[in-house]
Amino acid sequence: KDKFHQIFYLFEQIQTDKTSKGTGLGLSITKKFIELNKGKIWLSSELKKGSTFHILLPKSKMKRTSNNIANLTKLSSLDFNSDFQFDFKEISHNSQKSIILAIDDEISNLQVLEHYFSESNLIFRFTDSAEDGLDWILSNKIKPDLILLDIMMPRISGFDILSKIREKFPITNLPVILLTAKNQLSDFVNGFELGANDYIVKPYTKIEVLQRVKMHLNISRIH
């Protein structure tokens, strides 16, 4: 209980073990947005039972109309540069669709990526378990043509997974793109030294992800 206030600080994490997950920004940003809207956020938690975050916001004075709802719906579904089309047909192998495997412990990130690839002719597979993802790859349960890999995951990091992948698959045969919030130069260097083909910093855009995926699939096909 003496740590309740501390979790709302920037870059603060309360760790009970050696695993690391996230950057300690989510709650501090959430708190700031709520306070800017003249609201409050607080935590109640009981050992072995769970935690609840309470958010109190003042009631909006804006009239609820059908036009307002329609505009909000349109805004929420807006995808920047959504008219930018990608054709992956020419990089298919023997008319077989290329398989993209995404490994990320955050389901929301995987849902975003699934949406990105929903209109492509690629097969998109994903898991929020680093262990399952590594098992699929090393046991050939899934033979991906490209891997999108998060770095900060509990128990086993993306760097560890990348290192094990490169023990079996050379960099030219199986491209790995790191997707992460870690943006320090040392992280870039470490990733490339371990055998990453590319590095995309979160938050990313649809165009950025699809264009780099297409580029690395083409390079892999050439090799």
Coordinates of C-alpha atoms in Angstrom, one line a residue:
K1 CA 0.0 0.0 0.0
D2 CA 2.9 2.3 0.6
K3 CA 3.7 2.0 -3.2
F4 CA 0.2 3.0 -4.5
H5 CA 1.2 6.6 -5.3
Q6 CA 4.6 5.6 -6.7
I7 CA 3.2 3.7 -9.7
F8 CA 1.8 7.0 -11.2
Y9 CA 5.3 8.5 -11.4
L10 CA 7.1 8.7 -14.8
F11 CA 9.2 5.7 -15.7
E12 CA 8.4 4.0 -12.3
Q13 CA 7.9 0.3 -12.0
I14 CA 7.2 -1.7 -8.9
Q15 CA 8.9 -5.0 -9.5
T16 CA 8.4 -8.1 -7.3
D17 CA 10.7 -10.2 -9.3
K18 CA 13.4 -9.9 -12.0
T19 CA 11.1 -9.7 -15.0
S20 CA 10.6 -6.4 -16.7
K21 CA 7.5 -5.4 -18.6
G22 CA 6.8 -1.9 -20.1
T23 CA 8.5 1.4 -19.6
G24 CA 6.5 2.9 -16.7
L25 CA 4.7 5.5 -18.8
G26 CA 1.2 4.2 -19.2
L27 CA -0.2 5.1 -15.8
S28 CA 1.6 8.5 -15.6
I29 CA 0.2 9.5 -19.0
T30 CA -3.3 8.3 -18.1
K31 CA -3.2 10.3 -14.8
K32 CA -2.1 13.4 -16.7
F33 CA -5.0 13.1 -19.2
I34 CA -7.5 12.6 -16.5
E35 CA -6.2 15.6 -14.5
L36 CA -6.3 17.8 -17.6
N37 CA -10.0 16.9 -17.8
K38 CA -10.5 17.8 -14.2
G39 CA -10.8 14.2 -13.1
K40 CA -9.2 11.9 -10.6
I41 CA -7.7 8.4 -10.6
W42 CA -6.9 6.2 -7.7
L43 CA -6.1 2.6 -6.8
S44 CA -7.5 0.0 -4.5
S45 CA -5.8 -3.3 -4.2
E46 CA -5.9 -6.4 -2.0
L47 CA -3.2 -9.1 -1.8
K48 CA -4.1 -12.2 -3.8
K49 CA -7.4 -10.8 -4.9
G50 CA -6.4 -8.1 -7.4
S51 CA -6.3 -4.4 -8.1
T52 CA -8.9 -1.9 -9.3
F53 CA -8.2 1.5 -10.8
H54 CA -11.0 4.0 -10.2
I55 CA -11.5 6.9 -12.6
L56 CA -13.8 9.8 -11.9
L57 CA -14.5 12.3 -14.6
P58 CA -16.9 15.3 -14.7
K59 CA -20.0 14.9 -16.8
S60 CA -19.7 16.4 -20.3
K61 CA -21.8 19.4 -21.1
M62 CA -21.9 18.5 -24.8
K63 CA -25.3 17.5 -26.0
R64 CA -25.5 13.9 -27.2
T65 CA -26.8 13.9 -30.8
S66 CA -26.7 11.4 -33.6
N67 CA -24.3 13.7 -35.6
N68 CA -21.8 13.8 -32.7
I69 CA -21.9 10.0 -32.4
A70 CA -21.4 9.6 -36.1
N71 CA -18.4 12.0 -36.1
L72 CA -16.8 10.2 -33.1
T73 CA -17.3 6.8 -34.8
K74 CA -15.7 8.1 -38.0
L75 CA -12.8 9.6 -36.0
S76 CA -12.2 6.4 -34.1
S77 CA -11.9 4.3 -37.2
L78 CA -9.6 6.7 -39.0
D79 CA -6.4 5.1 -40.3
F80 CA -3.9 7.6 -41.5
N81 CA -3.0 7.1 -45.2
S82 CA -5.5 4.2 -45.3
D83 CA -5.7 4.6 -49.1
F84 CA -2.1 3.6 -49.4
Q85 CA -2.2 0.1 -50.9
F86 CA 0.4 -2.7 -50.7
D87 CA 0.6 -5.5 -53.2
F88 CA 2.4 -8.5 -51.7
K89 CA 1.5 -10.9 -54.6
E90 CA 4.9 -10.7 -56.3
I91 CA 6.8 -11.9 -53.2
S92 CA 4.8 -15.1 -52.7
H93 CA 6.8 -18.3 -53.0
N94 CA 5.4 -20.7 -55.6
S95 CA 2.0 -19.1 -55.3
Q96 CA 2.0 -19.8 -51.6
K97 CA 1.2 -16.9 -49.3
S98 CA 4.0 -15.7 -47.1
I99 CA 3.5 -16.2 -43.3
I100 CA 4.1 -13.4 -40.9
L101 CA 4.5 -14.4 -37.2
A102 CA 4.1 -11.7 -34.5
I103 CA 5.2 -12.2 -30.9
D104 CA 4.2 -9.6 -28.4
D105 CA 2.9 -9.9 -24.8
E106 CA 0.4 -7.1 -25.3
I107 CA -2.8 -8.3 -27.1
S108 CA -3.7 -4.8 -28.2
N109 CA -0.5 -4.5 -30.2
L110 CA -1.2 -7.8 -31.9
Q111 CA -4.8 -6.7 -32.7
V112 CA -3.4 -3.5 -34.4
L113 CA -1.0 -5.6 -36.5
E114 CA -3.8 -8.1 -37.4
H115 CA -5.8 -5.1 -38.7
Y116 CA -2.8 -3.9 -40.7
F117 CA -2.4 -7.3 -42.5
S118 CA -6.2 -8.0 -42.8
E119 CA -6.4 -6.7 -46.4
S120 CA -3.1 -8.2 -47.6
N121 CA -2.6 -11.6 -49.2
L122 CA -0.2 -12.6 -46.3
I123 CA -1.0 -15.1 -43.6
F124 CA -0.8 -13.5 -40.2
R125 CA -0.1 -15.6 -37.1
F126 CA 0.5 -14.3 -33.6
T127 CA 1.0 -15.1 -30.0
D128 CA 1.2 -13.2 -26.7
S129 CA 3.5 -15.9 -25.2
A130 CA 7.2 -15.6 -25.9
E131 CA 7.7 -19.2 -25.0
D132 CA 5.1 -20.5 -27.4
G133 CA 6.4 -18.3 -30.2
L134 CA 9.9 -19.6 -29.8
D135 CA 8.7 -23.2 -29.6
W136 CA 6.7 -22.8 -32.8
I137 CA 9.7 -21.5 -34.6
L138 CA 12.3 -23.9 -33.4
S139 CA 10.1 -27.0 -33.7
N140 CA 8.9 -26.0 -37.2
K141 CA 5.2 -26.0 -36.0
I142 CA 5.0 -22.7 -37.9
K143 CA 7.5 -21.9 -40.6
P144 CA 7.3 -18.1 -40.9
D145 CA 8.7 -16.1 -43.7
L146 CA 9.2 -13.1 -41.4
I147 CA 8.9 -12.4 -37.7
L148 CA 7.7 -9.3 -35.9
L149 CA 9.2 -9.4 -32.4
D150 CA 8.6 -7.3 -29.3
I151 CA 11.6 -6.9 -27.0
M152 CA 10.2 -6.2 -23.5
M153 CA 8.3 -9.4 -22.5
P154 CA 8.1 -11.2 -19.1
R155 CA 10.3 -14.2 -18.4
I156 CA 12.1 -14.2 -21.8
S157 CA 13.0 -11.1 -23.7
G158 CA 12.9 -10.5 -27.4
F159 CA 16.6 -10.3 -27.5
D160 CA 16.8 -13.8 -26.0
I161 CA 14.4 -15.1 -28.6
L162 CA 16.3 -13.4 -31.4
S163 CA 19.6 -15.0 -30.2
K164 CA 18.0 -18.5 -30.2
I165 CA 16.5 -17.9 -33.6
R166 CA 19.8 -17.0 -35.1
E167 CA 21.4 -20.2 -33.8
K168 CA 19.1 -22.1 -36.3
F169 CA 18.2 -19.6 -39.0
P170 CA 20.7 -17.2 -40.7
I171 CA 19.8 -13.5 -41.1
T172 CA 19.3 -13.9 -44.9
N173 CA 16.8 -16.8 -44.5
L174 CA 14.5 -15.6 -41.8
P175 CA 14.1 -11.8 -41.4
V176 CA 13.3 -10.5 -37.9
I177 CA 12.0 -7.0 -37.3
L178 CA 12.0 -5.8 -33.7
L179 CA 9.0 -3.7 -32.7
T180 CA 9.5 -2.0 -29.4
A181 CA 9.3 1.1 -27.3
K182 CA 13.0 0.8 -26.4
N183 CA 14.6 3.6 -28.5
Q184 CA 18.1 4.0 -27.0
L185 CA 21.1 3.7 -29.3
S186 CA 22.4 0.8 -27.2
D187 CA 19.2 -1.1 -27.8
F188 CA 19.6 -0.6 -31.6
V189 CA 23.2 -1.8 -31.5
N190 CA 22.3 -4.8 -29.3
G191 CA 19.4 -5.8 -31.6
F192 CA 21.5 -5.6 -34.8
E193 CA 24.4 -7.4 -33.2
L194 CA 22.1 -10.3 -32.2
G195 CA 20.9 -10.5 -35.8
A196 CA 17.9 -8.3 -36.2
N197 CA 17.1 -7.2 -39.8
D198 CA 15.3 -4.1 -38.8
Y199 CA 14.0 -2.1 -35.9
I200 CA 10.7 -0.2 -35.6
V201 CA 10.0 2.0 -32.6
K202 CA 6.5 2.1 -31.1
P203 CA 4.2 3.9 -31.8
Y204 CA 4.4 2.9 -35.5
T205 CA 2.1 3.5 -38.5
K206 CA 0.6 1.0 -40.9
I207 CA 2.6 2.3 -43.8
E208 CA 5.9 2.0 -41.9
V209 CA 5.2 -1.6 -40.9
L210 CA 3.9 -2.9 -44.2
Q211 CA 6.6 -1.2 -46.3
R212 CA 9.4 -2.7 -44.2
V213 CA 7.8 -6.1 -44.2
K214 CA 7.5 -6.0 -48.0
M215 CA 11.1 -4.8 -48.3
H216 CA 12.5 -7.6 -46.1
L217 CA 10.3 -10.3 -47.7
N218 CA 11.7 -9.2 -51.1
I219 CA 15.3 -9.3 -49.9
S220 CA 14.7 -12.7 -48.4
R221 CA 13.2 -14.0 -51.6
I222 CA 16.2 -12.7 -53.6
H223 CA 18.6 -14.6 -51.3

